[in-house]
PDB file of C-alpha atoms in Angstrom:
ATOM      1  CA  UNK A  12     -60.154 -29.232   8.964  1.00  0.00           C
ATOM      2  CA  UNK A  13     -57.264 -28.020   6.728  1.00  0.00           C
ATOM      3  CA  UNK A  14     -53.762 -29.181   7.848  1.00  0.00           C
ATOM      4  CA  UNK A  15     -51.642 -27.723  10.828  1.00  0.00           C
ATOM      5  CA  UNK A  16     -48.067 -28.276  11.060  1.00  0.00           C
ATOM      6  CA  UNK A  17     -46.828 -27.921  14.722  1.00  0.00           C
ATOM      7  CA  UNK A  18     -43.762 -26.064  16.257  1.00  0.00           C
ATOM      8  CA  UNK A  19     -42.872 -25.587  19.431  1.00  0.00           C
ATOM      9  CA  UNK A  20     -40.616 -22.832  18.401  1.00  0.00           C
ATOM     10  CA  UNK A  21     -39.867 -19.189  19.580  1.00  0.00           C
ATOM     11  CA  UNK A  22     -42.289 -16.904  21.998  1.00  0.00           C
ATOM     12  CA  UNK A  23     -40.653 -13.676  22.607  1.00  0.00           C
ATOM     13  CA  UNK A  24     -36.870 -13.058  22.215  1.00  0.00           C
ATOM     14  CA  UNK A  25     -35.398 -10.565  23.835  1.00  0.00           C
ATOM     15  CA  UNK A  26     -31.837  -9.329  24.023  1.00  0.00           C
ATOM     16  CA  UNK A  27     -29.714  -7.546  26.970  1.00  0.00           C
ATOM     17  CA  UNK A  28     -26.678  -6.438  27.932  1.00  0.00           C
ATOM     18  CA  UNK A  29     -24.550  -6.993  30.557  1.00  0.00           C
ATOM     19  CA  UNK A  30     -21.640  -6.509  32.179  1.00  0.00           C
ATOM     20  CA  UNK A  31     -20.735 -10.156  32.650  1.00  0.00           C
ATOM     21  CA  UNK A  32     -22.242 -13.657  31.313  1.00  0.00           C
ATOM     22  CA  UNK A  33     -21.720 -16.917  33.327  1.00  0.00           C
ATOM     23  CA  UNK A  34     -20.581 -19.880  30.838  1.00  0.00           C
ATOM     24  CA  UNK A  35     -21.258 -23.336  31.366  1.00  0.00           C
ATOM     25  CA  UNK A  36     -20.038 -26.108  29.463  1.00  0.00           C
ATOM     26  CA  UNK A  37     -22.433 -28.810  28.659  1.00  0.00           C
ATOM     27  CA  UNK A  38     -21.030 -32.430  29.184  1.00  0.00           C
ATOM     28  CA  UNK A  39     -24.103 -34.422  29.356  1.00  0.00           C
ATOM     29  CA  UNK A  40     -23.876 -33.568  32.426  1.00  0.00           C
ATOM     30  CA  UNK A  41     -27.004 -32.100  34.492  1.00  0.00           C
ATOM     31  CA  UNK A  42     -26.122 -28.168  34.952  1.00  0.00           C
ATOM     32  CA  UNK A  43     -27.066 -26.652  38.331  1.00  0.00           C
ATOM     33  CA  UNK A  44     -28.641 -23.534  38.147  1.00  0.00           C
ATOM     34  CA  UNK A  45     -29.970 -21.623  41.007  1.00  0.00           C
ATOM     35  CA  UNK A  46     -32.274 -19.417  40.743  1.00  0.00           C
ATOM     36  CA  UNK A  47     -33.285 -15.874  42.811  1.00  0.00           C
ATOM     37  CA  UNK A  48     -36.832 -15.341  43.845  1.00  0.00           C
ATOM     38  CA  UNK A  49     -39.072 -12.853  42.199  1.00  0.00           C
ATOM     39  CA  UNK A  50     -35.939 -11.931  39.843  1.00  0.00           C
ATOM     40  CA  UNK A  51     -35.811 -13.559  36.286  1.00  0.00           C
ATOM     41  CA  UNK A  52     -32.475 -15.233  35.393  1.00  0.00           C
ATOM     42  CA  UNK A  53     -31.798 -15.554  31.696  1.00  0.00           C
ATOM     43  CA  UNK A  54     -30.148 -18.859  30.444  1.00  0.00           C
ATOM     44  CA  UNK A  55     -29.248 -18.334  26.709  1.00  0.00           C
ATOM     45  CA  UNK A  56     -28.894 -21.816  24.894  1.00  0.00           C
ATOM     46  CA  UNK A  57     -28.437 -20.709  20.940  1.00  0.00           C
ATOM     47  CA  UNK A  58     -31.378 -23.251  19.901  1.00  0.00           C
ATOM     48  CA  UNK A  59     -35.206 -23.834  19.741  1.00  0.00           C
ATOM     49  CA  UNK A  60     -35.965 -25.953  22.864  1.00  0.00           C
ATOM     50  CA  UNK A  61     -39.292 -27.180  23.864  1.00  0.00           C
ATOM     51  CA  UNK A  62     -38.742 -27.290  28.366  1.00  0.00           C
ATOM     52  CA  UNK A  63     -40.484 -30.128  30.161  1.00  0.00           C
ATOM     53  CA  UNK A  64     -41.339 -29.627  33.485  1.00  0.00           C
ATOM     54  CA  UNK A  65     -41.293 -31.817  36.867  1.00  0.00           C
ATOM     55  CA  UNK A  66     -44.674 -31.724  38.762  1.00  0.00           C
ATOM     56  CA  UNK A  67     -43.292 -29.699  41.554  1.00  0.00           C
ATOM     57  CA  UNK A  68     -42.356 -26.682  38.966  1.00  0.00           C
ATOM     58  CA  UNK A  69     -45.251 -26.854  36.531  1.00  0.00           C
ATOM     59  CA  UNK A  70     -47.499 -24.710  38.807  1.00  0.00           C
ATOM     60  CA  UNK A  71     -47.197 -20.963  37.506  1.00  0.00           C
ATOM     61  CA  UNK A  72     -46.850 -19.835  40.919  1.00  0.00           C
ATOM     62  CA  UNK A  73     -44.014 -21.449  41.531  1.00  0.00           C
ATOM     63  CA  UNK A  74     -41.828 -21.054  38.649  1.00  0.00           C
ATOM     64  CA  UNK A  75     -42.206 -18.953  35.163  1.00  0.00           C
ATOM     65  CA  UNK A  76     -40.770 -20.481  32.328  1.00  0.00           C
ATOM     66  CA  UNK A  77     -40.405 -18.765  28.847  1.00  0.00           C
ATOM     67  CA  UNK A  78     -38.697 -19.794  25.963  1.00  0.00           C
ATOM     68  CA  UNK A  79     -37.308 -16.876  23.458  1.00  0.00           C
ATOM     69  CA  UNK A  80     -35.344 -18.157  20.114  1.00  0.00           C
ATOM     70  CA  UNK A  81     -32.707 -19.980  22.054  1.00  0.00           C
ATOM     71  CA  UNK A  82     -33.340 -18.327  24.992  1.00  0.00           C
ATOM     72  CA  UNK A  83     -34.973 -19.323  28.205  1.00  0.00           C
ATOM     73  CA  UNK A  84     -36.393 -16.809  30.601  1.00  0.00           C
ATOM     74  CA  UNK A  85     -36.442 -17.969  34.429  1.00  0.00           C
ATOM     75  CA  UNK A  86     -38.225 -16.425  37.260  1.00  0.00           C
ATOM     76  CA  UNK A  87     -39.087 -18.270  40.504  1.00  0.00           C
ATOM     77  CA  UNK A  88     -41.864 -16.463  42.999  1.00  0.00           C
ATOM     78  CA  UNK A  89     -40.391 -18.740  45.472  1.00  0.00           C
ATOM     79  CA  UNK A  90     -37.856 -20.671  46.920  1.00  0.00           C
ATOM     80  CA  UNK A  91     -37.606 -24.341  46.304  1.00  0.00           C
ATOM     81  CA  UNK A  92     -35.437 -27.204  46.157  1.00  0.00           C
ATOM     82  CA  UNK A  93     -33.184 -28.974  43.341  1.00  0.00           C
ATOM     83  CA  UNK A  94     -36.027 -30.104  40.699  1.00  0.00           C
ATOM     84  CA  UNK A  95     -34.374 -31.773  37.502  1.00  0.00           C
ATOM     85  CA  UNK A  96     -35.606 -30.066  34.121  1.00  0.00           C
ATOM     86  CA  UNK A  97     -35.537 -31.388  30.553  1.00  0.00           C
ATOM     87  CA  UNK A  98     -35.256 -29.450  27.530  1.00  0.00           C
ATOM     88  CA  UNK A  99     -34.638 -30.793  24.498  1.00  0.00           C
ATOM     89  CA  UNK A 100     -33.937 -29.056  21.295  1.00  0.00           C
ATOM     90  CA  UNK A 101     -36.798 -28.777  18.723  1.00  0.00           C
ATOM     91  CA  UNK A 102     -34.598 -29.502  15.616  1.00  0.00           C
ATOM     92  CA  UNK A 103     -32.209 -32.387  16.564  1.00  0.00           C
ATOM     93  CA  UNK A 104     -33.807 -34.433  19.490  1.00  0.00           C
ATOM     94  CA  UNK A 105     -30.844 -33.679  21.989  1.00  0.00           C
ATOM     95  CA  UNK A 106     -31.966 -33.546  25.550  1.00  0.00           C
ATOM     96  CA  UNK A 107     -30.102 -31.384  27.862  1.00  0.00           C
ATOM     97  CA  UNK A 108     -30.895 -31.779  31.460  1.00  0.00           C
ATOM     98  CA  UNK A 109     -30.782 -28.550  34.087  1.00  0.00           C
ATOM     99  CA  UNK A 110     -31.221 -29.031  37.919  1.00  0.00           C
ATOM    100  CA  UNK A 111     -32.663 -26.152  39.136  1.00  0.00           C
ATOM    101  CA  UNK A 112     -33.240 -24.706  42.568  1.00  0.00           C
ATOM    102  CA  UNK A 113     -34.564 -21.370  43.946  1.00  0.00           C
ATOM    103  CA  UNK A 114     -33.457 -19.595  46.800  1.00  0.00           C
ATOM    104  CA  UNK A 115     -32.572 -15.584  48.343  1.00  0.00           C
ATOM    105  CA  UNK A 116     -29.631 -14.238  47.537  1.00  0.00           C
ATOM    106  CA  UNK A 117     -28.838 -15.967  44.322  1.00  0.00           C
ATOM    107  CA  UNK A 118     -27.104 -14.230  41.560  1.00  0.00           C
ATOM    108  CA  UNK A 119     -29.258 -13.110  38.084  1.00  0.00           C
ATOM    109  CA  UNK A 120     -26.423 -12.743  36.206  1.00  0.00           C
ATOM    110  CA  UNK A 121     -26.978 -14.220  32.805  1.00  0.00           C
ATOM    111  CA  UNK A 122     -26.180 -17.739  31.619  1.00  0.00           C
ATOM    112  CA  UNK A 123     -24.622 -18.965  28.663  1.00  0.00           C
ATOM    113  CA  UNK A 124     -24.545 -22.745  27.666  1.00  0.00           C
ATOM    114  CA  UNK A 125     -22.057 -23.893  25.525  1.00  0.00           C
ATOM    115  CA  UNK A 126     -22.042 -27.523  23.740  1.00  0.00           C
ATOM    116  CA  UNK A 127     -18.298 -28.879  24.851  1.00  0.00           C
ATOM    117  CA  UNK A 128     -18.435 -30.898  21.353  1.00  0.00           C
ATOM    118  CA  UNK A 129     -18.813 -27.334  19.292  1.00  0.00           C
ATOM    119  CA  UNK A 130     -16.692 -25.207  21.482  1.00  0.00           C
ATOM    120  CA  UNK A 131     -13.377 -23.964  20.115  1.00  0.00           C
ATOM    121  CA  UNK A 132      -9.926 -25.602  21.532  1.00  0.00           C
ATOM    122  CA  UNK A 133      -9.495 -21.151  23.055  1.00  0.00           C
ATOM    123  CA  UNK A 134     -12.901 -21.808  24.718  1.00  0.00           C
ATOM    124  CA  UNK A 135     -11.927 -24.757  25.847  1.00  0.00           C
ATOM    125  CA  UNK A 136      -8.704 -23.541  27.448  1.00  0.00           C
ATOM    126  CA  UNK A 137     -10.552 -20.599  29.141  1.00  0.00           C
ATOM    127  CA  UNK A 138     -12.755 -22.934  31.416  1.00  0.00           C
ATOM    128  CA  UNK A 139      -9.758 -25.208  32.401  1.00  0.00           C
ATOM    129  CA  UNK A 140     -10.514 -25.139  35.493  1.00  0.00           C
ATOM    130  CA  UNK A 141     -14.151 -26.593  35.900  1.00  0.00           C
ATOM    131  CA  UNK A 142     -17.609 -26.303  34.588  1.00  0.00           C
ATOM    132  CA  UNK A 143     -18.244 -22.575  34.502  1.00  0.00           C
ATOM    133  CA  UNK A 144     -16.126 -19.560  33.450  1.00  0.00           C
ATOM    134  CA  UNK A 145     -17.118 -15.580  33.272  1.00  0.00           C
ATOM    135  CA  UNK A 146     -16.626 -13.787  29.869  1.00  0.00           C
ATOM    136  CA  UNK A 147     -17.630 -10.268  28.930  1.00  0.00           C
ATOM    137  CA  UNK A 148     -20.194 -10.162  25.970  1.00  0.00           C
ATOM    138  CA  UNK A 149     -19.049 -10.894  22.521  1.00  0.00           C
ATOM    139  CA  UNK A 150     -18.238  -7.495  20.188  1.00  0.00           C
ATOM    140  CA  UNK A 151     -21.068  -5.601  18.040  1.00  0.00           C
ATOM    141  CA  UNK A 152     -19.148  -7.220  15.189  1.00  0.00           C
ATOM    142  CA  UNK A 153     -18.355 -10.697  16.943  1.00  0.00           C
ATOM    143  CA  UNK A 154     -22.135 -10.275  17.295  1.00  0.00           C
ATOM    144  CA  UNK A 155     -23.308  -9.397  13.743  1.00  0.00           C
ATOM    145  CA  UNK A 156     -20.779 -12.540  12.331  1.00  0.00           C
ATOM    146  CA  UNK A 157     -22.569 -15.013  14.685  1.00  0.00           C
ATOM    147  CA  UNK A 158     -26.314 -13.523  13.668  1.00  0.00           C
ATOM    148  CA  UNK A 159     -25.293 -13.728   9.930  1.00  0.00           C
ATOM    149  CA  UNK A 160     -23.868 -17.082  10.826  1.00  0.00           C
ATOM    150  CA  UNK A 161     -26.759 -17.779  12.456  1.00  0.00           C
ATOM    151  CA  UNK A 162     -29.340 -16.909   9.818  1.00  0.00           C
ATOM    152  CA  UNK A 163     -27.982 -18.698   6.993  1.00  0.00           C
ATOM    153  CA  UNK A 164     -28.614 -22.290   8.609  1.00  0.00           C
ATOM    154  CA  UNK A 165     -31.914 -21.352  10.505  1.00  0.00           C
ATOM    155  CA  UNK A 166     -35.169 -22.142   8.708  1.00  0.00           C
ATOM    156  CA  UNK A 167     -36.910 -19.181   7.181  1.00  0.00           C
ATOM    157  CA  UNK A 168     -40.652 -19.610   9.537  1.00  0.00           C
ATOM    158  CA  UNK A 169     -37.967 -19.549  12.495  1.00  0.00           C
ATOM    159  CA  UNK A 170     -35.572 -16.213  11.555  1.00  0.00           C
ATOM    160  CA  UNK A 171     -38.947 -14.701  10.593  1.00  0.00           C
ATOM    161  CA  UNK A 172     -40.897 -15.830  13.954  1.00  0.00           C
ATOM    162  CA  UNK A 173     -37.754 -14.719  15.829  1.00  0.00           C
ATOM    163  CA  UNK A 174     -38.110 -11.285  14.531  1.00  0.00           C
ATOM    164  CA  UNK A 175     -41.397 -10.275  14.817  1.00  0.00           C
ATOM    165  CA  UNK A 176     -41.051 -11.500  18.242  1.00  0.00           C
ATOM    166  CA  UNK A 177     -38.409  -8.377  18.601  1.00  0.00           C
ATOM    167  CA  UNK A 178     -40.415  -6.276  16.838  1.00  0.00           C
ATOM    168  CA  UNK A 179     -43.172  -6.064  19.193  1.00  0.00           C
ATOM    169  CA  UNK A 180     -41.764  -6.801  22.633  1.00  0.00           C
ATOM    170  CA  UNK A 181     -37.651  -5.908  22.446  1.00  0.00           C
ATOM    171  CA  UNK A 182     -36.032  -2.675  22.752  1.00  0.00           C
ATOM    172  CA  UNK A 183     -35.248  -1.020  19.592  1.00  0.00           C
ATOM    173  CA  UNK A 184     -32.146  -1.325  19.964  1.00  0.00           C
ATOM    174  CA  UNK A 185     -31.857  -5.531  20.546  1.00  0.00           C
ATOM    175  CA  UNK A 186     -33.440  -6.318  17.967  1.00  0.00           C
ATOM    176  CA  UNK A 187     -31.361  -8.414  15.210  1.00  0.00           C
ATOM    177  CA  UNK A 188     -31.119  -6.835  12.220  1.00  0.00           C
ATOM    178  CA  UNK A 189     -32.732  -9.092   9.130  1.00  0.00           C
ATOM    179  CA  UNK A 190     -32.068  -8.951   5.743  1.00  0.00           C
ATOM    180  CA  UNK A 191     -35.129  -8.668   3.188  1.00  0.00           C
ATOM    181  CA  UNK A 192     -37.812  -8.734   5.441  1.00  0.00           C
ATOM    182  CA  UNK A 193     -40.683  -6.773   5.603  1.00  0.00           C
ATOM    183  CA  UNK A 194     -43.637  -5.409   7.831  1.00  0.00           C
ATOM    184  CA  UNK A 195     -46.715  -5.675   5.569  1.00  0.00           C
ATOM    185  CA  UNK A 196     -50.853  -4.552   5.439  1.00  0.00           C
ATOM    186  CA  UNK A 197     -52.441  -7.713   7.383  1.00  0.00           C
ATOM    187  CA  UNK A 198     -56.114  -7.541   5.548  1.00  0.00           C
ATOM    188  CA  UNK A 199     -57.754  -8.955   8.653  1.00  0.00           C
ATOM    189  CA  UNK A 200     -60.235  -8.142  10.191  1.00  0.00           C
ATOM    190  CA  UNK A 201     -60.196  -7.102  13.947  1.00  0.00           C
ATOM    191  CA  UNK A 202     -61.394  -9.928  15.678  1.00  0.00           C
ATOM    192  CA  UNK A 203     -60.650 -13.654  14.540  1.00  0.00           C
ATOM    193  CA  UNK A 204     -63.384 -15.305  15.434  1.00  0.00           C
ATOM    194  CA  UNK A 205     -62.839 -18.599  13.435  1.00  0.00           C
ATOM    195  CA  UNK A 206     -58.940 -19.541  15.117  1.00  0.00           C
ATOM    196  CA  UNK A 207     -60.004 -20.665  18.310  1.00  0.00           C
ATOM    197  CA  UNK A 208     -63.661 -21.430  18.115  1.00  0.00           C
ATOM    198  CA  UNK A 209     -63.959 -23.945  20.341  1.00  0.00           C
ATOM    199  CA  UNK A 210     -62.128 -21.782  23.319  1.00  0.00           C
ATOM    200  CA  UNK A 211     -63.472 -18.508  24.958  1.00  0.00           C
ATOM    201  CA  UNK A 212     -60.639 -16.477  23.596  1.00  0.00           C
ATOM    202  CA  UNK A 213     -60.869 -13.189  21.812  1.00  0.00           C
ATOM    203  CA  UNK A 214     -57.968 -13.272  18.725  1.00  0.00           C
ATOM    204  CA  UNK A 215     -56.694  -9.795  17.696  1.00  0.00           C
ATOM    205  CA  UNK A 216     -54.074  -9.351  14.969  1.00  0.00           C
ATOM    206  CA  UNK A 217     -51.565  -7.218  15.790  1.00  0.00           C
ATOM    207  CA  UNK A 218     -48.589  -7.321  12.981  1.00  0.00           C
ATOM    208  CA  UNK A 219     -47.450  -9.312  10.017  1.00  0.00           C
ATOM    209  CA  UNK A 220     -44.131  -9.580   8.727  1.00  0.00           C
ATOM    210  CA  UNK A 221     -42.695 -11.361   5.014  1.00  0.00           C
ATOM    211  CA  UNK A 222     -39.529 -12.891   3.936  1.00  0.00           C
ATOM    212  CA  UNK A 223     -38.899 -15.030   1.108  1.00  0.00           C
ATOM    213  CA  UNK A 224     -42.519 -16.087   0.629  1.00  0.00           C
ATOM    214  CA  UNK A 225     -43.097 -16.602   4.141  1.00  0.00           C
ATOM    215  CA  UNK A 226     -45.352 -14.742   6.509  1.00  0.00           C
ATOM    216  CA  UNK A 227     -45.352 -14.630  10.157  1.00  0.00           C
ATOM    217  CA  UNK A 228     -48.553 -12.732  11.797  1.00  0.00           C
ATOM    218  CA  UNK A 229     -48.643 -12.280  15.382  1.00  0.00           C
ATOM    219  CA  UNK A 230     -52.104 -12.257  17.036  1.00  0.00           C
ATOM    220  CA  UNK A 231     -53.351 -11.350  20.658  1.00  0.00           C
ATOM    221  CA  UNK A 232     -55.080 -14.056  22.833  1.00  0.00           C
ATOM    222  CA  UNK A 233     -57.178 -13.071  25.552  1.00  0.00           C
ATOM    223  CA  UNK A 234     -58.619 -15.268  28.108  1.00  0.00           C
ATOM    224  CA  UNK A 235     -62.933 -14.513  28.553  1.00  0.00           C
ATOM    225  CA  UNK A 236     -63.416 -16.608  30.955  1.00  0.00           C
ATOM    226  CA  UNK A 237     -63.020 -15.389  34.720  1.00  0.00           C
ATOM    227  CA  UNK A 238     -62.806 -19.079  36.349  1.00  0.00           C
ATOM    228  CA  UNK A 239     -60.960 -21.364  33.457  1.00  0.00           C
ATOM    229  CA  UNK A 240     -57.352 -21.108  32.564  1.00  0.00           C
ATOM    230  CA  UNK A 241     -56.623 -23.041  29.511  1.00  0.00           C
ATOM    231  CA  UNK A 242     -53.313 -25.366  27.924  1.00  0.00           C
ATOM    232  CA  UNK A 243     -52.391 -23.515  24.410  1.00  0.00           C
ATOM    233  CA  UNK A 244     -52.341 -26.711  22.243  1.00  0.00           C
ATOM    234  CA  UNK A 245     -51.463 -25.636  18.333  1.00  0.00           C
ATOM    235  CA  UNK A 246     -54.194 -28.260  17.655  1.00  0.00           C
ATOM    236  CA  UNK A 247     -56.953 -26.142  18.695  1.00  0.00           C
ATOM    237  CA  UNK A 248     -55.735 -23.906  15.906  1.00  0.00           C
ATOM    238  CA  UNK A 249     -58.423 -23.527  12.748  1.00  0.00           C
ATOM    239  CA  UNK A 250     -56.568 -22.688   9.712  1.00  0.00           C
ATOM    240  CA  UNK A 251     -53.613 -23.827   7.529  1.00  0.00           C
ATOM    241  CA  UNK A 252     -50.747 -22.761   8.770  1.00  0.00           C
ATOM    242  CA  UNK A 253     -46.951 -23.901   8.792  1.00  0.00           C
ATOM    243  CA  UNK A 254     -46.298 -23.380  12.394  1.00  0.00           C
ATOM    244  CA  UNK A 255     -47.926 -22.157  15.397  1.00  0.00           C
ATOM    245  CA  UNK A 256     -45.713 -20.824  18.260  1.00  0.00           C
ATOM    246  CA  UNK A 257     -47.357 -19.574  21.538  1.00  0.00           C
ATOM    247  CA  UNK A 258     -45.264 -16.995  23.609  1.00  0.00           C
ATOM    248  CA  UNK A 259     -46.652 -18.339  26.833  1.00  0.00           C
ATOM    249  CA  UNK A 260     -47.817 -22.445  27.407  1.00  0.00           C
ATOM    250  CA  UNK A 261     -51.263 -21.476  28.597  1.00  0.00           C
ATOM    251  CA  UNK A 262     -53.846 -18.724  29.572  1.00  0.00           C
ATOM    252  CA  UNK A 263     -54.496 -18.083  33.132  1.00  0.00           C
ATOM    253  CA  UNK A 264     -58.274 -16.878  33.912  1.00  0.00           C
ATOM    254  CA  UNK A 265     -59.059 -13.120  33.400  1.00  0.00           C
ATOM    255  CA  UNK A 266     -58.292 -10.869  35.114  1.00  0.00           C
ATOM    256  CA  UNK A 267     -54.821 -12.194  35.888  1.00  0.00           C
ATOM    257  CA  UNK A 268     -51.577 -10.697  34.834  1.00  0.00           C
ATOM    258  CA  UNK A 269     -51.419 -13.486  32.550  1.00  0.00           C
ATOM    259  CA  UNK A 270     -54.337 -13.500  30.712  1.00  0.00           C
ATOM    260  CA  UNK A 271     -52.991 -12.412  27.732  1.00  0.00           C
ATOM    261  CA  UNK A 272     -50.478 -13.907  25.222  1.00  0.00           C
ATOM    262  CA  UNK A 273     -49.384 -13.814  21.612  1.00  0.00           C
ATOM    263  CA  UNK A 274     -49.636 -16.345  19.134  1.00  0.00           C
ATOM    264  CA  UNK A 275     -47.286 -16.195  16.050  1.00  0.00           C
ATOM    265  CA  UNK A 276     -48.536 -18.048  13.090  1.00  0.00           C
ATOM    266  CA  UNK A 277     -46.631 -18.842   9.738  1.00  0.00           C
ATOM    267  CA  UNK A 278     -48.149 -19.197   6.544  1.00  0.00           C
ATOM    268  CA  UNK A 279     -47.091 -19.486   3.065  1.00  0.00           C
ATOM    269  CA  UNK A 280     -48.174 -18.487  -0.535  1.00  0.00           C
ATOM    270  CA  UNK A 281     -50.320 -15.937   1.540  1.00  0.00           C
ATOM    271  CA  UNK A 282     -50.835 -14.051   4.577  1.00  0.00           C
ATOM    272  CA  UNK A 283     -53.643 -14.981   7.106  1.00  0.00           C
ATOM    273  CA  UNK A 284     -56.207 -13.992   4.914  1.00  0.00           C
ATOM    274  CA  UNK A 285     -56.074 -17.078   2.618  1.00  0.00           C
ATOM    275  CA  UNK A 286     -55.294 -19.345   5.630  1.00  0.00           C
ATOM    276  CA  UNK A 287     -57.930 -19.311   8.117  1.00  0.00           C
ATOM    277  CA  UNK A 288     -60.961 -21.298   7.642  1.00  0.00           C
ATOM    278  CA  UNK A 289     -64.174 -19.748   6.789  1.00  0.00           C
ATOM    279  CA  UNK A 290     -66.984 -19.265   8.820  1.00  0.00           C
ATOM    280  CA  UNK A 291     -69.239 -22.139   8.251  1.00  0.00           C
ATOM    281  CA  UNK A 292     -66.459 -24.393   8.231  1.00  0.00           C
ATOM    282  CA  UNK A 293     -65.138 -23.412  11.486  1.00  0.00           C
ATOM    283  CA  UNK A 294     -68.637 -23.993  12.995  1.00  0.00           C
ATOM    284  CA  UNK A 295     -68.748 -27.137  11.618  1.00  0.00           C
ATOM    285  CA  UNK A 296     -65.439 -28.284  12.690  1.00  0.00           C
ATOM    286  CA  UNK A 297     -66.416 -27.080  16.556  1.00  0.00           C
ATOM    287  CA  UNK A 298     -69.881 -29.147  16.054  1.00  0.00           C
ATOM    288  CA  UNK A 299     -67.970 -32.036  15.319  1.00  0.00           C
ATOM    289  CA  UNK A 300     -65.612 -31.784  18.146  1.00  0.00           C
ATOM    290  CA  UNK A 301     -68.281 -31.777  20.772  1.00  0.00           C
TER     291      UNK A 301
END
């Protein structure tokens, strides 16, 4: 089996506006956020988190959890009480804890954490009075400084997964602009037979992007199997790639509304092509995992 490097990384970012954004200041500290029912509440962080759930919130039913580029995407289907959260940040280590709780009535508005250690002595000043503060959104061009700011200290396989995230699931208009890449021809063919062999899945390619020798391809999962919903573990992966990211944690049996997900796969020196594993290989590997 050729070598997989794993990252928990980005699944989908997407961007929107609003009138207002609720700040809180992280002070190692648990934050308490509550959520509304069957409304999604956006908490942006600014860093790749991996989110581990308690027992009571791991069901799907429950509680829908995505994580987006430094974003996580909230929605509870019901109400519940406070359940402690940990997410910890895929590049440093640093744990950040978040009690959450679900109930009618809550606000949606959009959350913005902010690392008390990195804030500015302005920001600072502005949240005086306690843990949270309200602040329009930044400018267009306070925005493009902290994306450019942004993209020359993020890894390449994470700008790149970021963006063809946008591409296919943002608005037009949200998605960050990114210098020198490019969509390219993904020479595959239209089923992937050999990148999940070992799971009832049906792998379609759907776009490939380059940047600096990198390529990001995004593929479609789909779940065959009407009674089994299956864990997306980047181990189950055939092929050598430089990071797996899956936009959702697992496949729910089909004919659910969640089914289907994406998987966005980085290579390098080559696109997909050159990375997956042959055939006969790929049968060999599944033989040997039985």
């Amino acid at each position: 089996m050729k070598r997989v490097m794993l990252a928990w990384l980005v699944t989908a970012v997407f961007a929107g506006e609003a009138l207002a954004v609720e700040v809180m200041h992280w002070e190692r500290r648990p934050l308490a956020i509550p959520l509304p029912v069957d409304e999604e509440r956006i908490v942006t962080l600014d860093r790749n988190v991996r989110v581990g759930l308690p027992p009571a919130l791991a069901n799907p039913e429950v509680l829908r959890v995505q994580s987006a580029g430094g974003v996580l995407y909230l929605k509870a289907f019901e109400t519940f009480e406070t359940q402690r959260v940990r997410v910890q940040d895929v590049e440093s280590g640093d744990v950040l804890l978040l009690d959450l709780s679900a109930g009618e009535g809550v606000s949606s508005e959009e959350i913005l954490v902010v690392d008390s250690r990195e804030s500015s002595p302005a920001s600072s000043s502005s949240g005086s009075g306690g843990a949270k503060t309200v602040s329009t959104p930044p400018s267009s061009a306070q925005a493009s400084g902290t994306a450019a700011q942004r993209a020359s200290t993020t890894p390449v396989p994470v700008l790149l997964t970021r963006h063809a995230a946008q591409s296919l699931y943002a608005p037009q208009r949200t998605i960050e602009p990114l210098r020198g890449v490019s969509r390219v021809p993904m020479r595959l063919p239209e089923s992937l037979s050999t990148l999940l062999p070992s799971l009832p899945v049906t792998a379609t390619p759907l776009g490939a992007w380059r940047l600096d020798g990198w390529m990001v391809t995004a593929v479609k999962l789909e779940n065959n199997d009407r009674r089994r919903a299956f864990e997306l573990d980047p181990r189950w992966l055939q092929g050598d790639f430089y990071s797996a990211t899956f936009m959702h944690p697992y496949l729910a049996p089909r004919g659910s509304v969640e089914d289907t997900t994406t998987v966005f796969l980085v290579t390098r020196r080559g696109g997909l092509d050159r990375a997956l594993i042959p055939l006969e290989e790929a049968d060999d590997a599944e033989e040997g995992a039985s």
